[in-house]
PDB file of C-alpha atoms in Angstrom:
ATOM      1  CA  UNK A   1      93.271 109.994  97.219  1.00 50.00           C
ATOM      2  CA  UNK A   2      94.999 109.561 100.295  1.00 56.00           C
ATOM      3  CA  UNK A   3      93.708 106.034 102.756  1.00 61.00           C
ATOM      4  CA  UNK A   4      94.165 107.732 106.175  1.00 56.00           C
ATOM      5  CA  UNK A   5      92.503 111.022 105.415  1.00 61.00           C
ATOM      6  CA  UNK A   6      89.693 108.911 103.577  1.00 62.00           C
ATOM      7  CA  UNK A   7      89.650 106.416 106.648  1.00 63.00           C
ATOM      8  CA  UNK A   8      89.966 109.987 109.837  1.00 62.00           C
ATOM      9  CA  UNK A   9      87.669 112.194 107.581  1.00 65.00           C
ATOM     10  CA  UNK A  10      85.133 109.573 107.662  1.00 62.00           C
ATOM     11  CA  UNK A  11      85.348 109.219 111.473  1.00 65.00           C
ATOM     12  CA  UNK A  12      85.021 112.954 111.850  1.00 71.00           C
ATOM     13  CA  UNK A  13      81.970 114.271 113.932  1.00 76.00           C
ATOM     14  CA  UNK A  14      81.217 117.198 112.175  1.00 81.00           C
ATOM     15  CA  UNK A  15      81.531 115.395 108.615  1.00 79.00           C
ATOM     16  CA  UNK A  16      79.259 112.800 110.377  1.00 79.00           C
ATOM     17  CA  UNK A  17      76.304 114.877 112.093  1.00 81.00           C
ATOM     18  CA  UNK A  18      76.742 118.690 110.333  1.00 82.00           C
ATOM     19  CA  UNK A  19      76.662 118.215 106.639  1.00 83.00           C
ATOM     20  CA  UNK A  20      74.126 115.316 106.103  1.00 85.00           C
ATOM     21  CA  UNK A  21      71.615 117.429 107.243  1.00 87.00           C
ATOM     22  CA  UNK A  22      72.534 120.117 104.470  1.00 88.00           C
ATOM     23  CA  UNK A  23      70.419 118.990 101.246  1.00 88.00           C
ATOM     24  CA  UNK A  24      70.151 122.839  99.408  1.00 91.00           C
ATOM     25  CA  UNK A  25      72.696 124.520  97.766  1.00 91.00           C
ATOM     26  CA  UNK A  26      71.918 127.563  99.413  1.00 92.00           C
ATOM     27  CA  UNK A  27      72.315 125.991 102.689  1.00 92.00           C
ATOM     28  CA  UNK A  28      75.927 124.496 101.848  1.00 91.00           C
ATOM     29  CA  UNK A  29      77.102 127.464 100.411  1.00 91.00           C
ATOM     30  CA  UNK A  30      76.226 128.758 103.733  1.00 93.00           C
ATOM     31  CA  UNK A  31      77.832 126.648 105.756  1.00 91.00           C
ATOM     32  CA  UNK A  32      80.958 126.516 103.581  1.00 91.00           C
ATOM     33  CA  UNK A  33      81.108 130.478 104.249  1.00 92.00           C
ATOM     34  CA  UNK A  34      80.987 130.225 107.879  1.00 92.00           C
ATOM     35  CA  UNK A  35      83.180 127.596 108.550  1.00 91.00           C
ATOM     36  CA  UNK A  36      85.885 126.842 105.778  1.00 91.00           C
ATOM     37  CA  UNK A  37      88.816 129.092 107.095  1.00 90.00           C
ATOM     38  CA  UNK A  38      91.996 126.919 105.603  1.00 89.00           C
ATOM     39  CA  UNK A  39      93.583 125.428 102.760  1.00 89.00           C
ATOM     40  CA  UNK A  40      95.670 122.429 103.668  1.00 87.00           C
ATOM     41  CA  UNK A  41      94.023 118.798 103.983  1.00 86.00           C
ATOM     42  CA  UNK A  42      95.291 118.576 107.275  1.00 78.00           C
ATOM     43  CA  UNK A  43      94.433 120.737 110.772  1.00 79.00           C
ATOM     44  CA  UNK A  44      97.857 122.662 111.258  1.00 70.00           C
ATOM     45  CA  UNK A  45      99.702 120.413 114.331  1.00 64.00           C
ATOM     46  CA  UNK A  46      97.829 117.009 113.567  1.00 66.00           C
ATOM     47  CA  UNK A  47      99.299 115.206 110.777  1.00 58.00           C
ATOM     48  CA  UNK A  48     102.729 113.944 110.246  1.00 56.00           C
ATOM     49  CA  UNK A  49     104.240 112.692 107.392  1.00 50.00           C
ATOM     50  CA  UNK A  50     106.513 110.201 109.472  1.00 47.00           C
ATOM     51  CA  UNK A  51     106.207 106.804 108.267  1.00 46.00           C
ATOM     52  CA  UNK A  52     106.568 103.298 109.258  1.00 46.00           C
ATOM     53  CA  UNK A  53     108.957 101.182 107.482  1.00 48.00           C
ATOM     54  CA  UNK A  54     107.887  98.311 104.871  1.00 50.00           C
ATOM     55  CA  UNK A  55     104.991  98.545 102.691  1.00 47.00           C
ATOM     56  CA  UNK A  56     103.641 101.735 104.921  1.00 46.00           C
ATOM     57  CA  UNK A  57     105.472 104.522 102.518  1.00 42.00           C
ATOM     58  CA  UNK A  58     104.566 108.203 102.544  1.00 43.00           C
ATOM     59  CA  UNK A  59     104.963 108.040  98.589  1.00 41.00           C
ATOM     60  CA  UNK A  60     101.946 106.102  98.901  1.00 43.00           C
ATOM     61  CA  UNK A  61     100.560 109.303 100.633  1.00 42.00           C
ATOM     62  CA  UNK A  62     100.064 107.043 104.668  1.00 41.00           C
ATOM     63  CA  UNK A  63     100.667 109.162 107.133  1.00 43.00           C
ATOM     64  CA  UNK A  64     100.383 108.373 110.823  1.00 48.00           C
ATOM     65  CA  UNK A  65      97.794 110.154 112.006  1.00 59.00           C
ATOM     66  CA  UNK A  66      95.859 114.103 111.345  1.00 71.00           C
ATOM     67  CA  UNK A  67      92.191 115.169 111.770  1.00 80.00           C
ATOM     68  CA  UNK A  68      90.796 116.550 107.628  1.00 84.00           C
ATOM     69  CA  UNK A  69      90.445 120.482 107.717  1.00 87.00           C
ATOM     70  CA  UNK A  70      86.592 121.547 106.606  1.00 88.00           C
ATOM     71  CA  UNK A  71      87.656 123.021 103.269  1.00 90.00           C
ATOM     72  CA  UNK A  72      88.194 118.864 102.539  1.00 88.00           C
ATOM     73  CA  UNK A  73      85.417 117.366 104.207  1.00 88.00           C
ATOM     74  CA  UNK A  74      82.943 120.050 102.593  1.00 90.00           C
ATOM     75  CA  UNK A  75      84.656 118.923  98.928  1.00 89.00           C
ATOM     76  CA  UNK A  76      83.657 115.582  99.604  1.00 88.00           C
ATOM     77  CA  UNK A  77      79.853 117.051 100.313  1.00 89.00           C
ATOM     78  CA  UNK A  78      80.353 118.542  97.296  1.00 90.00           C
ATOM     79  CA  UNK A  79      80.686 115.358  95.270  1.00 90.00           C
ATOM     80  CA  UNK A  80      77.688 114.300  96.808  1.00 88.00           C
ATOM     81  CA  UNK A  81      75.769 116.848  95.446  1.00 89.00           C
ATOM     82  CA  UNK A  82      77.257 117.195  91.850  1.00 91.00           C
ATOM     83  CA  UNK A  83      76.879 120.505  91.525  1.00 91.00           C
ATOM     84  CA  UNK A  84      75.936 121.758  87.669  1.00 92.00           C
ATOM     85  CA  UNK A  85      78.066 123.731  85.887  1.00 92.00           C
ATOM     86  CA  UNK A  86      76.510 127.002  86.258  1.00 92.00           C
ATOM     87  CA  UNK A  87      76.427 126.653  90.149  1.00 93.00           C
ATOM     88  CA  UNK A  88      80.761 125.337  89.407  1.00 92.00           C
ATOM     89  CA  UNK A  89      80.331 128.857  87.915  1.00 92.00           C
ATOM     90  CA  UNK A  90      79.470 130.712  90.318  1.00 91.00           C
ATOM     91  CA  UNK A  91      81.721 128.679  92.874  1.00 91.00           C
ATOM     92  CA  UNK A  92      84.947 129.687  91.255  1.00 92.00           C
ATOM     93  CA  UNK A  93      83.595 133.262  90.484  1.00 92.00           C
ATOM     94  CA  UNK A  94      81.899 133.923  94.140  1.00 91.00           C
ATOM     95  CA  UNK A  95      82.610 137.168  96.005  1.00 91.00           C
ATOM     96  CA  UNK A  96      81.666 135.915  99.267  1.00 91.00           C
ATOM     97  CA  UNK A  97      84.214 134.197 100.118  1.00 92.00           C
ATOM     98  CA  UNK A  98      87.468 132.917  98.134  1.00 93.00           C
ATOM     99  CA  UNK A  99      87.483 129.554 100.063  1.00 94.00           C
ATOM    100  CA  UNK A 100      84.601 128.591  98.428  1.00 94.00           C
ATOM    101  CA  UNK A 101      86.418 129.356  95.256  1.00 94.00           C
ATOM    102  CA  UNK A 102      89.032 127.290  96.398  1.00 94.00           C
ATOM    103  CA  UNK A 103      86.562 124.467  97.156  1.00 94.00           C
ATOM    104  CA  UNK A 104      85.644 125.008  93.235  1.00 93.00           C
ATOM    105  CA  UNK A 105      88.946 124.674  92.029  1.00 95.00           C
ATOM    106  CA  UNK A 106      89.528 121.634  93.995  1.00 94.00           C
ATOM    107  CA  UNK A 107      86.166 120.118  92.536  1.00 93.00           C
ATOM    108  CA  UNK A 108      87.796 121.344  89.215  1.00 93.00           C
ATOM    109  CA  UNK A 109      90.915 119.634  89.582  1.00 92.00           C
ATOM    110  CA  UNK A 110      89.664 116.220  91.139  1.00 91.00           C
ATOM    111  CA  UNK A 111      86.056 115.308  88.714  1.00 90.00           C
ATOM    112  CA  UNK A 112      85.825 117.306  85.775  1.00 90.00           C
ATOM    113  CA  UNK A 113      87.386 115.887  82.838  1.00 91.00           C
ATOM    114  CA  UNK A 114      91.236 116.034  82.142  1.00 90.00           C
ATOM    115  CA  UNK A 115      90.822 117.737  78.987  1.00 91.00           C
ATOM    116  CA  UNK A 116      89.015 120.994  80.273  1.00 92.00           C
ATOM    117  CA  UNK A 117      90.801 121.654  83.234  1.00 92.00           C
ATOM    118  CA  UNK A 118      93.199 124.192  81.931  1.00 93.00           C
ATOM    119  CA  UNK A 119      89.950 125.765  80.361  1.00 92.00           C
ATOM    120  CA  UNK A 120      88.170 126.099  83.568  1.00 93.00           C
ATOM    121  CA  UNK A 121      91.228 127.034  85.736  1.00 93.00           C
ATOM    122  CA  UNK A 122      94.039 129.320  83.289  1.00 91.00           C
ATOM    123  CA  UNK A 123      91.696 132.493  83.807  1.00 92.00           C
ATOM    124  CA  UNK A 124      92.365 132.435  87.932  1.00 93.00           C
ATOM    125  CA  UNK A 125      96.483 132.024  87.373  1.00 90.00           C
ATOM    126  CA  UNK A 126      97.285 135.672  88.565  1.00 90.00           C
ATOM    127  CA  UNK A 127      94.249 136.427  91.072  1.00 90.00           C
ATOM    128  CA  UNK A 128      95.744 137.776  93.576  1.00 89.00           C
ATOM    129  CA  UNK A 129      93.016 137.384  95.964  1.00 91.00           C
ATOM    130  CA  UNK A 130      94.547 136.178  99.578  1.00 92.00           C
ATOM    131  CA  UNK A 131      93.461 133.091 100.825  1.00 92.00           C
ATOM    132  CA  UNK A 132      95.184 130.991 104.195  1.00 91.00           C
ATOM    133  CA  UNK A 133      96.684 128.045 103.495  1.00 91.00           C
ATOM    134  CA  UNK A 134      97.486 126.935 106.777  1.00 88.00           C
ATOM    135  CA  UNK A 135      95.609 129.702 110.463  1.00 87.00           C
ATOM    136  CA  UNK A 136      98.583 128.234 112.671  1.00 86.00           C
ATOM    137  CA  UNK A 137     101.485 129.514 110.868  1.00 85.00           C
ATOM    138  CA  UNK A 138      99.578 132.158 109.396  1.00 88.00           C
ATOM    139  CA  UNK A 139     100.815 131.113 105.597  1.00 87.00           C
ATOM    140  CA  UNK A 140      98.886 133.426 103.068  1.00 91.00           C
ATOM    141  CA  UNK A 141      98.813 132.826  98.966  1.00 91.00           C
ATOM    142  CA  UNK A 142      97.396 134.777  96.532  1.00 92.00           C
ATOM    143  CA  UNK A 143      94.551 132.743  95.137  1.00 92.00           C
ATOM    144  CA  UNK A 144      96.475 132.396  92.057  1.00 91.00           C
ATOM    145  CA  UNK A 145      99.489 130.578  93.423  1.00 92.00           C
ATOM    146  CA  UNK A 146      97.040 127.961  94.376  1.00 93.00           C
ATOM    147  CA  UNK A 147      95.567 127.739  90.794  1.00 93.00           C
ATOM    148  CA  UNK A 148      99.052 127.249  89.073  1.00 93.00           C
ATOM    149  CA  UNK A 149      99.624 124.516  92.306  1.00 92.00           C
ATOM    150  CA  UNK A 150      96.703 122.884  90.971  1.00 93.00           C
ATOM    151  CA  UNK A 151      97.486 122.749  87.543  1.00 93.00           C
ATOM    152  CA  UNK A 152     101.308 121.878  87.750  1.00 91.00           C
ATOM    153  CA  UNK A 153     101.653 119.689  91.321  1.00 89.00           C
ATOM    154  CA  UNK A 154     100.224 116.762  91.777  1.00 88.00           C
ATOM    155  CA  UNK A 155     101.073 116.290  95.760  1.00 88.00           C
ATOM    156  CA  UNK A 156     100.155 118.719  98.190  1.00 87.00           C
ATOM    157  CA  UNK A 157     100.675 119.006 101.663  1.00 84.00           C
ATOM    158  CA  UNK A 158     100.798 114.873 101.890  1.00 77.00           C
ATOM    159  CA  UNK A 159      97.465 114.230  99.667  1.00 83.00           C
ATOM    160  CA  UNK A 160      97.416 113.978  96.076  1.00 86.00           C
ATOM    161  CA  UNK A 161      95.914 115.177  92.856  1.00 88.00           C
ATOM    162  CA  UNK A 162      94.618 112.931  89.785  1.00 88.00           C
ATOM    163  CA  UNK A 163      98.160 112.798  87.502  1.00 89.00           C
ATOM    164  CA  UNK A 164      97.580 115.001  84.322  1.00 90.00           C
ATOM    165  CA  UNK A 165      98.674 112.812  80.747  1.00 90.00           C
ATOM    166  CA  UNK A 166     101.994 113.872  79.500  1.00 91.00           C
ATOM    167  CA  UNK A 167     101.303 115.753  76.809  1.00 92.00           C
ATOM    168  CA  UNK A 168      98.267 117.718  78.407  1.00 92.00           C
ATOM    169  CA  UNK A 169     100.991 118.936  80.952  1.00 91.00           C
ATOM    170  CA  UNK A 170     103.224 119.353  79.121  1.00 92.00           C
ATOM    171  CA  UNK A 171     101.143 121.740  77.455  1.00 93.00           C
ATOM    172  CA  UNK A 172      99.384 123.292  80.717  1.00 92.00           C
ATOM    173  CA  UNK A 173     103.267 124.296  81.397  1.00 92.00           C
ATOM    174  CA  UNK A 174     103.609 126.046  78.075  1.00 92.00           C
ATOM    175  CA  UNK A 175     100.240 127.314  78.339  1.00 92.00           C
ATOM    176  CA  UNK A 176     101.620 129.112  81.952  1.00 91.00           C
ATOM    177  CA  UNK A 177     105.233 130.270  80.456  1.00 90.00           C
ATOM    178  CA  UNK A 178     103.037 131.798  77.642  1.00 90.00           C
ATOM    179  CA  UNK A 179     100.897 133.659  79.615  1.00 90.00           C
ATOM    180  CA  UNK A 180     104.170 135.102  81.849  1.00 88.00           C
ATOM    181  CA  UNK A 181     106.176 135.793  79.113  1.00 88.00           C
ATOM    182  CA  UNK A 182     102.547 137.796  77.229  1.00 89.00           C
ATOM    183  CA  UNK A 183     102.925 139.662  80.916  1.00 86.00           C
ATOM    184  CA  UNK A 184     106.336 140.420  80.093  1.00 86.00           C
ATOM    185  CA  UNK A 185     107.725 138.286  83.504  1.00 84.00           C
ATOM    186  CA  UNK A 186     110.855 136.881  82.690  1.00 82.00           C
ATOM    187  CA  UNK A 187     111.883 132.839  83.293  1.00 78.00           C
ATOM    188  CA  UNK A 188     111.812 131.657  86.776  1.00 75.00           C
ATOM    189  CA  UNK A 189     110.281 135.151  88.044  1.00 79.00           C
ATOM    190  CA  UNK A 190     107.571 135.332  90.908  1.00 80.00           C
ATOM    191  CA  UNK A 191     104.190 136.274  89.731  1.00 82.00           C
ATOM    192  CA  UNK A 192     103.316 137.481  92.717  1.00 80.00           C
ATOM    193  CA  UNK A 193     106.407 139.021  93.969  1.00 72.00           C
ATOM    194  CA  UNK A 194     105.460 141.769  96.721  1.00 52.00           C
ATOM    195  CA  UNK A 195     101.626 141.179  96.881  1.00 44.00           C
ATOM    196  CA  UNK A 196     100.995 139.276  99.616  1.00 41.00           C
ATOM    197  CA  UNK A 197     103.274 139.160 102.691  1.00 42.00           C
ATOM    198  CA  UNK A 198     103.500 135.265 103.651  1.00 40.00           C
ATOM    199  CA  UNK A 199     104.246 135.077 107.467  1.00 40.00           C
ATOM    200  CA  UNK A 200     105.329 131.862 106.717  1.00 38.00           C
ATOM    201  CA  UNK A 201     109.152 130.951 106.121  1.00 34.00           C
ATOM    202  CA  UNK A 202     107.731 127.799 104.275  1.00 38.00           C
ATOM    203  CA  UNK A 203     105.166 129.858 102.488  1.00 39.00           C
ATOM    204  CA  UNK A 204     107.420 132.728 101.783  1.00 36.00           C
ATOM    205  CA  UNK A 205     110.502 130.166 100.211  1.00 36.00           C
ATOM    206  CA  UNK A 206     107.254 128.605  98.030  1.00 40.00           C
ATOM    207  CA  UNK A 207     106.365 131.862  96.699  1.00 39.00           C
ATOM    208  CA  UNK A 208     110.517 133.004  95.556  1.00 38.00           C
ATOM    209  CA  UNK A 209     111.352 129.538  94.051  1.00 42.00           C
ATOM    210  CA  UNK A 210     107.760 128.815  92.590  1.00 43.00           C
ATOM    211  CA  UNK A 211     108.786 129.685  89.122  1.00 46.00           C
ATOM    212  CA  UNK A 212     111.950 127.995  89.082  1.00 48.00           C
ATOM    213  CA  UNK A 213     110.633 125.152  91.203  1.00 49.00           C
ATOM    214  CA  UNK A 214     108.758 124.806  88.165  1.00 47.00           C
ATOM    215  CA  UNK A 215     111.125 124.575  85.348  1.00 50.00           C
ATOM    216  CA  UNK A 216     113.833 122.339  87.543  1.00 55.00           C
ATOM    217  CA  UNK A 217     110.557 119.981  88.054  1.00 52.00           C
ATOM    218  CA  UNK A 218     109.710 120.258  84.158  1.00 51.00           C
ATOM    219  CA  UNK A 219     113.471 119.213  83.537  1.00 58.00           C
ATOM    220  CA  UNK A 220     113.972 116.373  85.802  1.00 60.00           C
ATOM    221  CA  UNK A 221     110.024 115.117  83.959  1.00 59.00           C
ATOM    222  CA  UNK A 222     111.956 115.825  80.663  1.00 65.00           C
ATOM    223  CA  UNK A 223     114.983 113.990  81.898  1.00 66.00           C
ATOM    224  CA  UNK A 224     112.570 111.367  83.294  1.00 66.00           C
ATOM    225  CA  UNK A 225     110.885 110.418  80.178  1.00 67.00           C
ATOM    226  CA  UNK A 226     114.579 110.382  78.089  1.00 70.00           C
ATOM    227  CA  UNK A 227     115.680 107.632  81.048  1.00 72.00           C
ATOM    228  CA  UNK A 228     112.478 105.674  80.482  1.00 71.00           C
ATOM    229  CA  UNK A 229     112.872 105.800  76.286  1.00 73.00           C
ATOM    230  CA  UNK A 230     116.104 104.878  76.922  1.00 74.00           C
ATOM    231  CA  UNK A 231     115.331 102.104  79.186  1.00 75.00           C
ATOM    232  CA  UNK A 232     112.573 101.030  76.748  1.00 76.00           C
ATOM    233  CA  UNK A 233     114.843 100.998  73.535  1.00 77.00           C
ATOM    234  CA  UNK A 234     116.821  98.410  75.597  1.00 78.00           C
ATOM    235  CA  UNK A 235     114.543  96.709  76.792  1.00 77.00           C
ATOM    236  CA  UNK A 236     113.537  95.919  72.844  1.00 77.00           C
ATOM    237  CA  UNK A 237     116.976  95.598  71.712  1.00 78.00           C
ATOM    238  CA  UNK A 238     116.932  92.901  75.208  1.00 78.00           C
ATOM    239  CA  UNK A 239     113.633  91.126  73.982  1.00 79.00           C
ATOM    240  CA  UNK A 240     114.743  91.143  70.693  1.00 78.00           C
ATOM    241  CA  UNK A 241     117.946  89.345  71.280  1.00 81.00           C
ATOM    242  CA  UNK A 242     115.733  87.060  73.767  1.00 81.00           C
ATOM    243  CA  UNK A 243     113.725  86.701  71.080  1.00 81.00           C
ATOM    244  CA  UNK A 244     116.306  85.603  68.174  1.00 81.00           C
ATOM    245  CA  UNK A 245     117.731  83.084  71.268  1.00 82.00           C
ATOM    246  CA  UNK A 246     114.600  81.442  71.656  1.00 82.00           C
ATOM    247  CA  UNK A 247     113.793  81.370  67.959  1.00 83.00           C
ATOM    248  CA  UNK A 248     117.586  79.702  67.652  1.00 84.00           C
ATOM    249  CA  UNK A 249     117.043  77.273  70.542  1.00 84.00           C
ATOM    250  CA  UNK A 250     113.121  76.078  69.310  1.00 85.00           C
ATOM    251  CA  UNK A 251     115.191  75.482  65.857  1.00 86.00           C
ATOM    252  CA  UNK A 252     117.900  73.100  67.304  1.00 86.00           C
ATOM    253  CA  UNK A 253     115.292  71.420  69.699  1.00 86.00           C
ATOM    254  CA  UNK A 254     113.089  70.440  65.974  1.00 86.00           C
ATOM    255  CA  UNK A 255     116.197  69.816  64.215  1.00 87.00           C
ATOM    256  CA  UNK A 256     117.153  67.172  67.160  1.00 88.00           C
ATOM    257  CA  UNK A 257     113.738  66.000  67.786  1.00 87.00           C
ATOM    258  CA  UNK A 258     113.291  64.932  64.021  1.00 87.00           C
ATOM    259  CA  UNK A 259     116.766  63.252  63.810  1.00 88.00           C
ATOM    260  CA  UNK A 260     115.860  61.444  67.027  1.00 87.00           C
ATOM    261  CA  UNK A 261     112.758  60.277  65.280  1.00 87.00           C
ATOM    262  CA  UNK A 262     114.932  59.018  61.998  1.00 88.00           C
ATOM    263  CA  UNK A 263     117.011  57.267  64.017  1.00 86.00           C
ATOM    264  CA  UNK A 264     114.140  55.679  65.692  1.00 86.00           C
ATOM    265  CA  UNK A 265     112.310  55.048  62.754  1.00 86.00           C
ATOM    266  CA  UNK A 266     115.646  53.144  61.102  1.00 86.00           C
ATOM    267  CA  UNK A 267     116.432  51.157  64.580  1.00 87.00           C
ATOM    268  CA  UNK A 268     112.243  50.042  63.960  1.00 87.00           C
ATOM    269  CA  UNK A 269     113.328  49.426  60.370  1.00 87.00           C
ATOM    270  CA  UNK A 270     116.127  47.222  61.166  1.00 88.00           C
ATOM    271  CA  UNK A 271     114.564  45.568  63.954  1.00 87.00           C
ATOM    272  CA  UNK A 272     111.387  44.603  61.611  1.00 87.00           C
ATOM    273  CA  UNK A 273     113.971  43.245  59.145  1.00 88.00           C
ATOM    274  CA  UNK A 274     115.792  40.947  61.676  1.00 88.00           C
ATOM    275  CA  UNK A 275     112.339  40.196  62.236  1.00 89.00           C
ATOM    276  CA  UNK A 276     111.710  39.192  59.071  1.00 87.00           C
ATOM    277  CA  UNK A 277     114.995  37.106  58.480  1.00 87.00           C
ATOM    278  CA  UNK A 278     114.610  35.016  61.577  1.00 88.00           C
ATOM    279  CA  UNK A 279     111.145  34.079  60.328  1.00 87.00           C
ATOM    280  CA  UNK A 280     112.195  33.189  56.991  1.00 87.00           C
ATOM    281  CA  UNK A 281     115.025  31.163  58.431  1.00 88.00           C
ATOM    282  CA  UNK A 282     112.657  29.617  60.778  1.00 87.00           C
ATOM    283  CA  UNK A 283     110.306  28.558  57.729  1.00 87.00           C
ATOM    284  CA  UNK A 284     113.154  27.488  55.896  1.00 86.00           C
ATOM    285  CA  UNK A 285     114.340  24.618  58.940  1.00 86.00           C
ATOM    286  CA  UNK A 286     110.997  23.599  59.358  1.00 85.00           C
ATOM    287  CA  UNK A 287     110.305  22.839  55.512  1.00 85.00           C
ATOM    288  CA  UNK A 288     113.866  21.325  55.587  1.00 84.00           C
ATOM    289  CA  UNK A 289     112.840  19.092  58.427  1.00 84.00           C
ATOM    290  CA  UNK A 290     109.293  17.955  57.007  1.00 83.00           C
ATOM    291  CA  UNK A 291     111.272  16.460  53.985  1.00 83.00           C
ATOM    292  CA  UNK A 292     113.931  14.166  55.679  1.00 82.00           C
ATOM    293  CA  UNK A 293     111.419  12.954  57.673  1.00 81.00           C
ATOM    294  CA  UNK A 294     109.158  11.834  54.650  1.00 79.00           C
ATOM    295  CA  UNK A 295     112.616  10.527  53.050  1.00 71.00           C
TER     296      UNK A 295
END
């Protein structure tokens, strides 16, 4: 989703000579075991999200530079392979390692249809499994917290997910406050309050305000889509009016095309009457003239 970690993933060494070679799902589950240690997109330290000016815009998810962590580069292998969906299965249910979980979820979120995702990824909301998110600060999630991330966020850490319909997240939202509320959690409250100890001032403000991150974010969508109604309804009321103009202006333009063409059409009248006279007068001297000569 994002040009520069397409463009620096693709330039990578070990995404270049380590995982061609791996053809077997055995062997890349392997290899995703012994090497996949992070979360984030990004190695820790070697992206920025500082942007140029003009066109270059880090809504547009451009960055300046960053090497891709493994956990990415061995989801793009993973594409390549299009796994089946009992070995999805057993990706999102392995007990070897969660990050190959994670690499599941991420496969989840990016290729299977829209429709199913909240099938496939609501039961792993509260897993509380720990996972690293980023080795250099030493931020730690519960598993979960990266499930509901997946399912409600569509940016993360400068990269970004497929956009979910309206409706469908609207109702993946529900579907989450639902669960919470069957947990008896009140509004706004941290699943995971107390079961993981983020090291992280970043990760541990993420974790506190993740619930009510949530409903300010569903509130300024709600808010959002009343602006954009809003701005539609005038926008009809403008075309509309635009429309009744033009309709008013074409009407004028016929009514003074086909009075321009009367008048025409009398000055041609008059003119071939004139015409008409002068030639009758003309006949009339000349028959006048032929008798007094013969007189």
């Amino acid at each position: 989703k994002t040009p520069l970690l397409k463009k620096n993933r693709g330039a990578d060494m070990y995404f270049r000579e380590e995982l061609p070679p791996l053809k077997t799902w055995e062997a890349f589950m392997d290899k995703t075991v012994k090497e996949v240690k992070e979360c984030t997109p990004w190695i820790t330290g070697t992206h920025t999200v500082t942007t140029k000016k003009g066109m270059c815009s880090g809504t547009r998810g451009v960055g300046t530079q960053g090497r891709p962590t493994r956990l990415w580069m061995h989801v793009v292998k993973l594409f390549t392979l299009k796994p089946t969906e009992y070995q999805l299965t057993q990706l999102v249910e392995s007990k070897r390692s969660p990050y190959l979980r994670v690499m599941g979820f991420l496969y989840v979120r990016y290729c299977i249809k829209r429709e199913e995702i909240w099938d496939w990824l609501s039961p792993y909301i509260d897993d509380t499994d720990p996972i690293t998110i980023e080795i250099l600060t030493k931020t730690v999630w519960p598993l979960g917290k990266f499930v509901r991330v997946l399912l409600t966020e569509t940016r993360y850490y400068d990269t970004h997910f497929p956009r979910l319909p309206v409706m469908l997240g609207r109702q993946v939202l529900q579907g989450i406050k639902d669960w919470d509320k069957k947990c008896g959690r009140k509004e706004g409250e941290d699943p995971f309050g107390g079961v993981i100890d983020e090291k992280s001032s970043r990760g541990r403000s993420r974790g506190r305000s993740s619930g009510r991150s949530s409903k300010r974010r569903y509130d300024s969508r709600e808010r959002g889509r009343d602006r954009d109604r809003d701005r539609r309804r005038r926008d009809d009321r403008d075309k509309d009016r635009d429309r009744d103009r033009d309709r008013d202006r074409d009407r004028d333009r016929d009514r003074e095309r086909r009075r321009k063409k009367e008048r025409s059409r009398s000055r041609n009248k008059e003119k071939k009457e004139r015409e008409r006279s002068r030639s009758r007068e003309r006949r009339r001297r000349r028959s006048d003239s032929r008798e007094r000569r013969r007189r």
